[in-house]
PDB file of C-alpha atoms in Angstrom:
ATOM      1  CA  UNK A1013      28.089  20.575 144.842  1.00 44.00           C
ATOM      2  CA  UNK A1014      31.541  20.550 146.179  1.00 50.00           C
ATOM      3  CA  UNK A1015      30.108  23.425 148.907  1.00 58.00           C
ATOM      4  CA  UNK A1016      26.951  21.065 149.886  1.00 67.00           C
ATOM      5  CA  UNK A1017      29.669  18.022 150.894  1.00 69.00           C
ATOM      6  CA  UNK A1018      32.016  19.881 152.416  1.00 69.00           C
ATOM      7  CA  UNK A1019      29.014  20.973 154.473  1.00 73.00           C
ATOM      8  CA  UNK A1020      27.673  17.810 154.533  1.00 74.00           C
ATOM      9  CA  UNK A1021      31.360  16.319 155.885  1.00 72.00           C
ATOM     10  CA  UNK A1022      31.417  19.735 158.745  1.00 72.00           C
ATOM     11  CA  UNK A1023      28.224  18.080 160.127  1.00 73.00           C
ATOM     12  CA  UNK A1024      28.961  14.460 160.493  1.00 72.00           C
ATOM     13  CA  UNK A1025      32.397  15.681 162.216  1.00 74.00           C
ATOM     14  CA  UNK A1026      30.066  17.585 164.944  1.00 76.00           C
ATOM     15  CA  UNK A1027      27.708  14.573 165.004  1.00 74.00           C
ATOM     16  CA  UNK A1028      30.385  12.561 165.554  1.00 70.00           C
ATOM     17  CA  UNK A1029      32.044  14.689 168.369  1.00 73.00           C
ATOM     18  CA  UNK A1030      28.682  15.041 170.023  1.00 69.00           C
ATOM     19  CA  UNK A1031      28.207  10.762 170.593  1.00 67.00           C
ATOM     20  CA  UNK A1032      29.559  10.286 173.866  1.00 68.00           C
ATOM     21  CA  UNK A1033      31.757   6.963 173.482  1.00 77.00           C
ATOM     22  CA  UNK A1034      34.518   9.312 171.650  1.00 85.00           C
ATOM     23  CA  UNK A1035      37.371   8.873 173.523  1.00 90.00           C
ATOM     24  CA  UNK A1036      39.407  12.293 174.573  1.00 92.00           C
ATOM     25  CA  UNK A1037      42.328  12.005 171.608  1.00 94.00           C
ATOM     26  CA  UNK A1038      38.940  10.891 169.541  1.00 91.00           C
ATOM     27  CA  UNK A1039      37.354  14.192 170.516  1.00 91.00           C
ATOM     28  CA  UNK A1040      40.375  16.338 170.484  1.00 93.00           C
ATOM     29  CA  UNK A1041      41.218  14.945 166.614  1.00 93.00           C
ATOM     30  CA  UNK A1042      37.608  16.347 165.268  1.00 90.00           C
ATOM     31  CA  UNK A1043      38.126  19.226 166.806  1.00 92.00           C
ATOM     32  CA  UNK A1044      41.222  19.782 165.025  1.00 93.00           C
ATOM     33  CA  UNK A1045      40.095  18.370 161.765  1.00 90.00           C
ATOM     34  CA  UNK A1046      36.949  21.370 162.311  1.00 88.00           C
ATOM     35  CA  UNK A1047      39.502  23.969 162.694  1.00 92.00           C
ATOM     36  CA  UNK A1048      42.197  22.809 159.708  1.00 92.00           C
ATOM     37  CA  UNK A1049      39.416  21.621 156.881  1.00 87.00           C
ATOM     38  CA  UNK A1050      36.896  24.277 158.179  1.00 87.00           C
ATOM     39  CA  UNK A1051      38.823  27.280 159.142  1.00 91.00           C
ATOM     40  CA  UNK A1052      37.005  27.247 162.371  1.00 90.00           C
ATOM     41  CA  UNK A1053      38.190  29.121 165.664  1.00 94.00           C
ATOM     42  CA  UNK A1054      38.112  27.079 168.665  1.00 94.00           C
ATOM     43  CA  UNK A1055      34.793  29.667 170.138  1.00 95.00           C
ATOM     44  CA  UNK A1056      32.890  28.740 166.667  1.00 93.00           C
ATOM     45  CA  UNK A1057      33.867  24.959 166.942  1.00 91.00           C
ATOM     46  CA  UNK A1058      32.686  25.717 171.190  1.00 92.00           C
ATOM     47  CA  UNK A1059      29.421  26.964 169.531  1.00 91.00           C
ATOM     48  CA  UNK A1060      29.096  24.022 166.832  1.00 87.00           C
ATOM     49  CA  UNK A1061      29.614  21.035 169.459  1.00 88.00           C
ATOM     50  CA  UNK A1062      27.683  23.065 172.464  1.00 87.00           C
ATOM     51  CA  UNK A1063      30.673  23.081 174.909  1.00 89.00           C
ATOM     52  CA  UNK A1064      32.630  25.979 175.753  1.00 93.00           C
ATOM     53  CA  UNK A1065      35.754  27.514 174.208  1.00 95.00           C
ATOM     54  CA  UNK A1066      37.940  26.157 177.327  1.00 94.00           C
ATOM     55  CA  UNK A1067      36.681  22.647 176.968  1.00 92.00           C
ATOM     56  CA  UNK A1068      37.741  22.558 173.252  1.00 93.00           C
ATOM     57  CA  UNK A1069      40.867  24.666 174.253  1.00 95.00           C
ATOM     58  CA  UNK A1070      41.734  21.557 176.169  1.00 93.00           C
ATOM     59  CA  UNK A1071      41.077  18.984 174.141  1.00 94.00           C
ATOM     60  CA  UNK A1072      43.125  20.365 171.527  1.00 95.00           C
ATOM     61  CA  UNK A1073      46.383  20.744 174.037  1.00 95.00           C
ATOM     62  CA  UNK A1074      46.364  16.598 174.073  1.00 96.00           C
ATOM     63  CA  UNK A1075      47.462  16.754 170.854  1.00 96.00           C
ATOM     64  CA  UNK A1076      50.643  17.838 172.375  1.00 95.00           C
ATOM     65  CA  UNK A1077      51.390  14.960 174.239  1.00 95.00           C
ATOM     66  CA  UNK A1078      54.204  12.297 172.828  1.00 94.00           C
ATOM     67  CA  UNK A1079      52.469   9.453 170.414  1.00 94.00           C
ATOM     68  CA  UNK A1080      53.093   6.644 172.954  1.00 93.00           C
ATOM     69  CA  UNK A1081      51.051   8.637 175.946  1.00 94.00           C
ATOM     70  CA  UNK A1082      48.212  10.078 173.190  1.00 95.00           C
ATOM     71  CA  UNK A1083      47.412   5.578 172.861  1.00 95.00           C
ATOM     72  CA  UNK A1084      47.083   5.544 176.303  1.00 93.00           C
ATOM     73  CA  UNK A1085      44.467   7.866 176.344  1.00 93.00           C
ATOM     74  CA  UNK A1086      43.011   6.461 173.308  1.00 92.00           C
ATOM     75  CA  UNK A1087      42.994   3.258 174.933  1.00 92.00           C
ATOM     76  CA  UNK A1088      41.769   3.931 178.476  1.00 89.00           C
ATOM     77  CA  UNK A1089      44.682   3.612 179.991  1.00 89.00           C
ATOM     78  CA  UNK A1090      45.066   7.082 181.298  1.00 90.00           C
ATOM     79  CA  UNK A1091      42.338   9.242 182.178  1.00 89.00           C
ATOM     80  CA  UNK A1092      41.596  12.106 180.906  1.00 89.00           C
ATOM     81  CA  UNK A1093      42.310  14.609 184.431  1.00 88.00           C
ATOM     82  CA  UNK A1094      45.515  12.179 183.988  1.00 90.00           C
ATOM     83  CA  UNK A1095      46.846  13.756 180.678  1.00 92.00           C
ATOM     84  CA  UNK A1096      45.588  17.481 181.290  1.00 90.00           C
ATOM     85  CA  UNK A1097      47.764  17.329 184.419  1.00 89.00           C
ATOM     86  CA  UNK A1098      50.912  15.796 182.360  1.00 92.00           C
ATOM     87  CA  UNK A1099      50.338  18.859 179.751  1.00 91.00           C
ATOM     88  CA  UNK A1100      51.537  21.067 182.880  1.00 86.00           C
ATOM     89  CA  UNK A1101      55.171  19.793 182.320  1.00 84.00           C
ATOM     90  CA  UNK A1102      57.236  21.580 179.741  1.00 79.00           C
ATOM     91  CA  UNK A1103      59.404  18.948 178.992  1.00 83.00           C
ATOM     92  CA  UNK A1104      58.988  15.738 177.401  1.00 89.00           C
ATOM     93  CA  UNK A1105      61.174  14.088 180.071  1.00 88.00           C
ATOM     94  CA  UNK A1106      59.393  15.012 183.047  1.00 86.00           C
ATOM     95  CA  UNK A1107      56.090  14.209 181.506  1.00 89.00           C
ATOM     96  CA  UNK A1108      57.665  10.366 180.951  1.00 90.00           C
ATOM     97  CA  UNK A1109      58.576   9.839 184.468  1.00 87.00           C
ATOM     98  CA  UNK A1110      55.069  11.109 186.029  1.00 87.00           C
ATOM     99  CA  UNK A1111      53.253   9.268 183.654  1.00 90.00           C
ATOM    100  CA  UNK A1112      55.049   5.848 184.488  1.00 88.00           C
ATOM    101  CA  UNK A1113      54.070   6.963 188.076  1.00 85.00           C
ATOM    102  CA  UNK A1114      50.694   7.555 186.825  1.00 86.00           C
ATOM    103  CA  UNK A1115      50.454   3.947 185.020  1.00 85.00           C
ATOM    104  CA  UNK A1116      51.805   2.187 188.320  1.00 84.00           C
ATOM    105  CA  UNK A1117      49.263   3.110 190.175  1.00 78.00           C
ATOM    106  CA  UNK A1118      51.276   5.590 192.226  1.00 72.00           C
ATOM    107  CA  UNK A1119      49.512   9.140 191.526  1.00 81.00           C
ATOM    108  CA  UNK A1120      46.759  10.695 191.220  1.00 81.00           C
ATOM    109  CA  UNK A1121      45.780  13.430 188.551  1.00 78.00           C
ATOM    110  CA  UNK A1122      46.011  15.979 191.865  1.00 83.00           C
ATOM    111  CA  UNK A1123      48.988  14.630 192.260  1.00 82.00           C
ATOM    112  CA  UNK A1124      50.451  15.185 189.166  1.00 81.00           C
ATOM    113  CA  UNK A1125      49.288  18.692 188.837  1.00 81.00           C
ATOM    114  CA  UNK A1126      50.776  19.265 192.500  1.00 81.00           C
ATOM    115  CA  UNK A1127      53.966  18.415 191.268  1.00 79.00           C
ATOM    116  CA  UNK A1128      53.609  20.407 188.033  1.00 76.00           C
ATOM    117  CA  UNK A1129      52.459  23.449 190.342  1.00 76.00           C
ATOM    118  CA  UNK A1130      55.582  22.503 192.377  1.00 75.00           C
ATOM    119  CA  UNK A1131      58.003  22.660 189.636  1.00 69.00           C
ATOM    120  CA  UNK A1132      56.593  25.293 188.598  1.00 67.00           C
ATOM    121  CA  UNK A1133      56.778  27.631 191.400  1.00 61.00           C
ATOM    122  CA  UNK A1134      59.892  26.326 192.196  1.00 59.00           C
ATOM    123  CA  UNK A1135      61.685  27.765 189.320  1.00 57.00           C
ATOM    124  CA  UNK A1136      59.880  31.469 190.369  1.00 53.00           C
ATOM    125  CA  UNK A1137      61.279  31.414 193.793  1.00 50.00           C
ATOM    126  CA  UNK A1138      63.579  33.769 194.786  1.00 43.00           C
ATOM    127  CA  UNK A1139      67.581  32.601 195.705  1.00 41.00           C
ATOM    128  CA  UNK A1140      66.702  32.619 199.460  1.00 41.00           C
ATOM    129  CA  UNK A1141      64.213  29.040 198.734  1.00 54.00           C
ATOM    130  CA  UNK A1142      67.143  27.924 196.759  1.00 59.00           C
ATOM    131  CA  UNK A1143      68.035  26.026 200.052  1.00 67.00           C
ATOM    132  CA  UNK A1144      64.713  24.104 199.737  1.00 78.00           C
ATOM    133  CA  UNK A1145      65.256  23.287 195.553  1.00 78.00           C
ATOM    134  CA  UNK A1146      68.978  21.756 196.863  1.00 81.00           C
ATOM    135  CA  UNK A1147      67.551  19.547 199.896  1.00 84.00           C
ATOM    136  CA  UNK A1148      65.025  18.754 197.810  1.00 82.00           C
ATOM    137  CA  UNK A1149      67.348  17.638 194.571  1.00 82.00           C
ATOM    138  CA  UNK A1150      69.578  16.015 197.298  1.00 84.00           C
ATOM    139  CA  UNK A1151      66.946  14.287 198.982  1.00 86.00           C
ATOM    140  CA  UNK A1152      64.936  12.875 195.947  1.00 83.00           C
ATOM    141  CA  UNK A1153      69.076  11.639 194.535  1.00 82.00           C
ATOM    142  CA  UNK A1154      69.262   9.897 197.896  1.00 86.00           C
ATOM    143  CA  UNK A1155      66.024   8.104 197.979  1.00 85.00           C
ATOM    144  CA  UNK A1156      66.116   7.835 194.463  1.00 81.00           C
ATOM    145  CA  UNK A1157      62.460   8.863 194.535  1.00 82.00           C
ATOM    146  CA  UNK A1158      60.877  11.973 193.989  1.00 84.00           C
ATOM    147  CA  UNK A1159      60.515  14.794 196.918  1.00 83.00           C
ATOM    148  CA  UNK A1160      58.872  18.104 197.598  1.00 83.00           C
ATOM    149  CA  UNK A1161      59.720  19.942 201.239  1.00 83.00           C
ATOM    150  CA  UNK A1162      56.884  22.497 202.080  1.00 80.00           C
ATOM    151  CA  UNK A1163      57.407  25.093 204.535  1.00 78.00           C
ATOM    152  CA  UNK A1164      55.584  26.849 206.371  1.00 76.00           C
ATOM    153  CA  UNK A1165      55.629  29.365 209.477  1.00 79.00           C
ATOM    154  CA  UNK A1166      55.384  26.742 212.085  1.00 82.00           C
ATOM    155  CA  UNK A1167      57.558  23.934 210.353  1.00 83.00           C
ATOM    156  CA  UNK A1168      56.930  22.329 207.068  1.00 83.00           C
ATOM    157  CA  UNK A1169      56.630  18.728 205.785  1.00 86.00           C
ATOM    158  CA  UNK A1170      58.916  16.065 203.644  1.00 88.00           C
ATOM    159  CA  UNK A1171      56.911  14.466 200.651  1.00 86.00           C
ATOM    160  CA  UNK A1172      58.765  11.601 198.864  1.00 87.00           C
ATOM    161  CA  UNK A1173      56.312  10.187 196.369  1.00 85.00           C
ATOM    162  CA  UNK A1174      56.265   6.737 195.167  1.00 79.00           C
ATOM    163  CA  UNK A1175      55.233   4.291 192.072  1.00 76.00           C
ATOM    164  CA  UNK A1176      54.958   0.819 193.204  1.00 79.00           C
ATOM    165  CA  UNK A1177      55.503  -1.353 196.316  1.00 82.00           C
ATOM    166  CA  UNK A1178      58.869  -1.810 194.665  1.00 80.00           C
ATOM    167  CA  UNK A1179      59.440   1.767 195.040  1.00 79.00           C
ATOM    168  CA  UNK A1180      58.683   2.147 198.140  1.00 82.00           C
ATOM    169  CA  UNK A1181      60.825  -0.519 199.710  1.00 85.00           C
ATOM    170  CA  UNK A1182      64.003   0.997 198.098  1.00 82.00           C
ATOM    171  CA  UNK A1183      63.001   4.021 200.104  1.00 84.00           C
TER     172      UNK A1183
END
């Protein structure tokens, strides 16, 4: 008996994940339920649901995001590209200040993930970009505004982003 419900329970979780108006921390809670109550790997929950291993993968890593930006997700506030691209930032600060960006109107999910890619390869530069990481620190302190200085072989570019109008005319 207690087998048949617990069976019975493992099917109404992939029903459930398989209606479409789940919403992404919705989605990403069954699958974690599936893997906790069921023992399931993320492949065999992939198999169960009919979506790959990656897709689950990801749903799972929203989990990781603070309470407050998980309900925005929840509620539609944020998209879902949105919060994958705020998972790229290791720290909980950093995540904060591109998602107010992000609920101002002032970035997109490339954007985000440009500036995760940016802080990323920023801290695997070698000392001789370290002139770049300072202008840009200096820069973004000045403006009071977050900025990214790409070089290339025949120049570069400035990037300051911005949130709101607001924003922008304080620049």
């Amino acid at each position: 008996e207690f087998n048949n419900s617990k069976e019975r329970l493992e099917v109404a979780l992939i029903e459930n994940v398989q209606r479409k108006d789940l919403n992404p921390v919705e989605e990403a809670e069954a699958y974690d339920r599936m893997a906790k109550e069921f023992g399931l790997t993320q492949k065999e929950i992939a198999e169960k649901v009919s979506k790959s291993r990656e897709v689950v993968a990801n749903a799972v890593r929203l989990l990781n995001l603070p309470k407050d930006i998980r309900d925005a997700l929840r509620a539609d506030k944020l998209s879902r590209a949105h919060a994958k691209a705020l998972l790229s930032f290791s720290d909980e600060a950093k995540q904060r200040e591109v998602y107010n960006q992000i609920l101002a109107g002032g970035i997109s999910s490339k954007d985000a993930e440009g500036i995760a890619s940016a802080a990323k390869s920023k801290k695997n530069q070698v000392k001789k970009d370290n002139k770049f990481s300072t202008l840009e620190k200096n820069l973004s302190e000045t403006l009071e505004a977050p900025v990214l200085i790409h070089a290339s072989e025949k120049g570069g570019k400035i990037v300051v982003k911005f949130a709101t109008l607001e924003d922008l005319n304080k620049i």
